[in-house]
C-alpha positions in Angstrom: 0.0 0.0 0.0 1.5 3.4 -0.9 1.8 6.3 1.4 0.8 9.8 0.6 2.5 12.6 2.7 2.2 16.3 2.1 5.6 18.0 2.2 7.1 21.4 1.7 9.8 22.0 -0.9 13.3 23.0 0.3 13.5 25.5 -2.4 12.4 29.0 -1.4 11.3 31.4 -4.2 11.9 35.1 -4.3 8.6 35.9 -2.6 9.6 33.8 0.4 7.2 30.9 -0.3 7.8 27.2 -1.0 5.8 24.7 -3.0 3.7 22.0 -1.3 4.1 18.5 -2.8 2.5 15.1 -2.1 5.3 12.6 -1.6 4.1 9.2 -2.9 6.0 6.1 -1.7 5.5 2.6 -3.0 7.9 -0.2 -2.6 10.7 2.2 -1.8 10.1 4.2 -4.9 9.2 7.9 -4.5 7.6 10.5 -6.6 6.7 14.1 -5.9 3.4 15.4 -7.2 2.9 19.1 -7.1 -0.3 20.6 -5.7 0.1 24.1 -7.1 0.0 25.5 -3.6 2.6 27.7 -2.0 3.2 28.8 1.5 5.9 30.4 3.6 8.0 27.9 5.6 7.0 29.6 8.8 3.4 28.6 8.2 4.2 24.9 7.5 4.0 22.4 10.4 6.4 19.5 9.4 5.2 17.2 12.2 1.5 17.5 11.3 2.2 17.9 7.6 -0.2 20.8 7.3 -0.5 24.6 7.1 -0.4 26.2 10.6 -3.4 28.2 11.9 -1.2 31.3 11.8 -1.8 31.5 8.0 -4.8 33.5 7.2 -6.2 30.9 4.7 -5.0 27.8 6.5 -8.3 26.0 6.5 -8.8 26.2 2.7 -5.2 25.3 2.1 -5.4 22.2 4.3 -8.7 21.2 2.6 -7.0 21.5 -0.8 -4.0 19.4 0.3 -6.4 16.7 1.7 -8.4 16.8 -1.5 -5.3 16.2 -3.5 -4.3 13.3 -1.3 -7.8 11.8 -1.6 -7.7 12.2 -5.4 -4.3 10.4 -5.5 -5.6 7.6 -3.3 -8.7 7.2 -5.5 -6.4 6.8 -8.6 -4.5 4.1 -6.8 -7.7 2.4 -5.6 -9.2 2.5 -9.1 -6.1 0.8 -10.5 -6.1 -1.7 -7.8 -9.8 -2.6 -8.3 -8.9 -3.3 -12.0 -6.1 -5.6 -10.9 -3.2 -3.3 -11.5 -0.7 -2.2 -8.9 0.9 1.1 -9.6 4.3 2.3 -8.7 4.8 5.9 -7.4 5.8 7.2 -10.8 2.8 5.5 -12.4 0.5 7.2 -9.9 2.2 10.5 -10.8 1.7 9.9 -14.5 -1.9 8.8 -14.0 -2.7 11.9 -12.0 -1.2 14.1 -14.7 -3.4 12.4 -17.3 -6.5 12.9 -15.2 -5.6 16.7 -15.0 -4.9 16.8 -18.7 -8.3 15.1 -19.5 -10.2 17.6 -17.4 -12.1 20.3 -19.3 -9.5 22.7 -20.5 -8.8 26.4 -20.8 -9.7 26.6 -24.5 -12.9 24.7 -24.2 -13.9 27.2 -21.5 -12.9 30.2 -23.6 -14.8 29.1 -26.7 -17.9 28.3 -24.7 -17.7 31.8 -23.2 -17.2 33.3 -26.6 -20.4 31.5 -27.8 -22.2 33.0 -24.8 -21.1 36.4 -25.9 -22.2 35.9 -29.4 -25.6 34.6 -28.3 -26.0 37.7 -26.2 -25.4 39.9 -29.2 -22.1 41.3 -28.1 -20.4 41.0 -31.4 -17.6 43.5 -31.0 -16.5 42.1 -27.6 -16.8 38.6 -28.9 -14.7 39.4 -32.0 -11.9 41.1 -30.0 -11.7 38.3 -27.4 -11.9 35.5 -30.1 -8.9 37.0 -31.7 -6.9 37.0 -28.4 -7.8 33.4 -27.7 -7.0 32.2 -31.2 -3.5 33.8 -31.1 -2.7 32.2 -27.8 -4.1 28.9 -29.0 -2.1 29.0 -32.2 1.1 29.9 -30.3 0.7 27.0 -27.8 -0.1 24.6 -30.7 -2.0 22.1 -28.5 -5.7 21.0 -28.6 -6.4 22.2 -25.1 -4.5 22.9 -21.9 -5.5 22.4 -18.3 -6.0 25.6 -16.2 -3.2 24.6 -13.7 -0.7 24.4 -16.6 -1.1 28.1 -17.4 1.6 29.5 -15.2 3.1 33.0 -14.9 6.2 31.6 -16.7 4.1 30.4 -19.7 2.4 33.9 -19.8 5.8 35.6 -19.7 7.0 33.4 -22.6 3.9 34.3 -24.6 4.3 38.0 -23.9 8.0 37.8 -25.1 6.8 36.0 -28.2 4.2 38.8 -28.9 6.9 41.5 -28.6 
């Protein structure tokens, strides 16, 4: 049976925060799975493996961490139910596929544009459709999960536009 432990990265960014990961261990093999959450090390309790109550949004952060652990446990349980035992790396890859198959950014954008068109807001729809199409063409993918749109990706796109 694998273990799923929230952990804080040792790497501190310029804003003084560190990433929260879920450390998955199976048969002495480990994999770190990012949660997309960041917190200052002074707000992290390494013994309880949770955000301290001194953080203003500790309750929501701890719920998000627990939700991610539950999601990973469900991926393992589903595989086990179908007769497959997953390694830590396979759990990581399976969790990334689940995220990649979630409704994506461009599906959301085009649905929103259709709503604007149905509301008769042609000028707004036309301008925003142009922006979405340029970004979509630059990425050259069918769709992208929301959590993969990072500040680094946006900075690269802005540099491309210049």
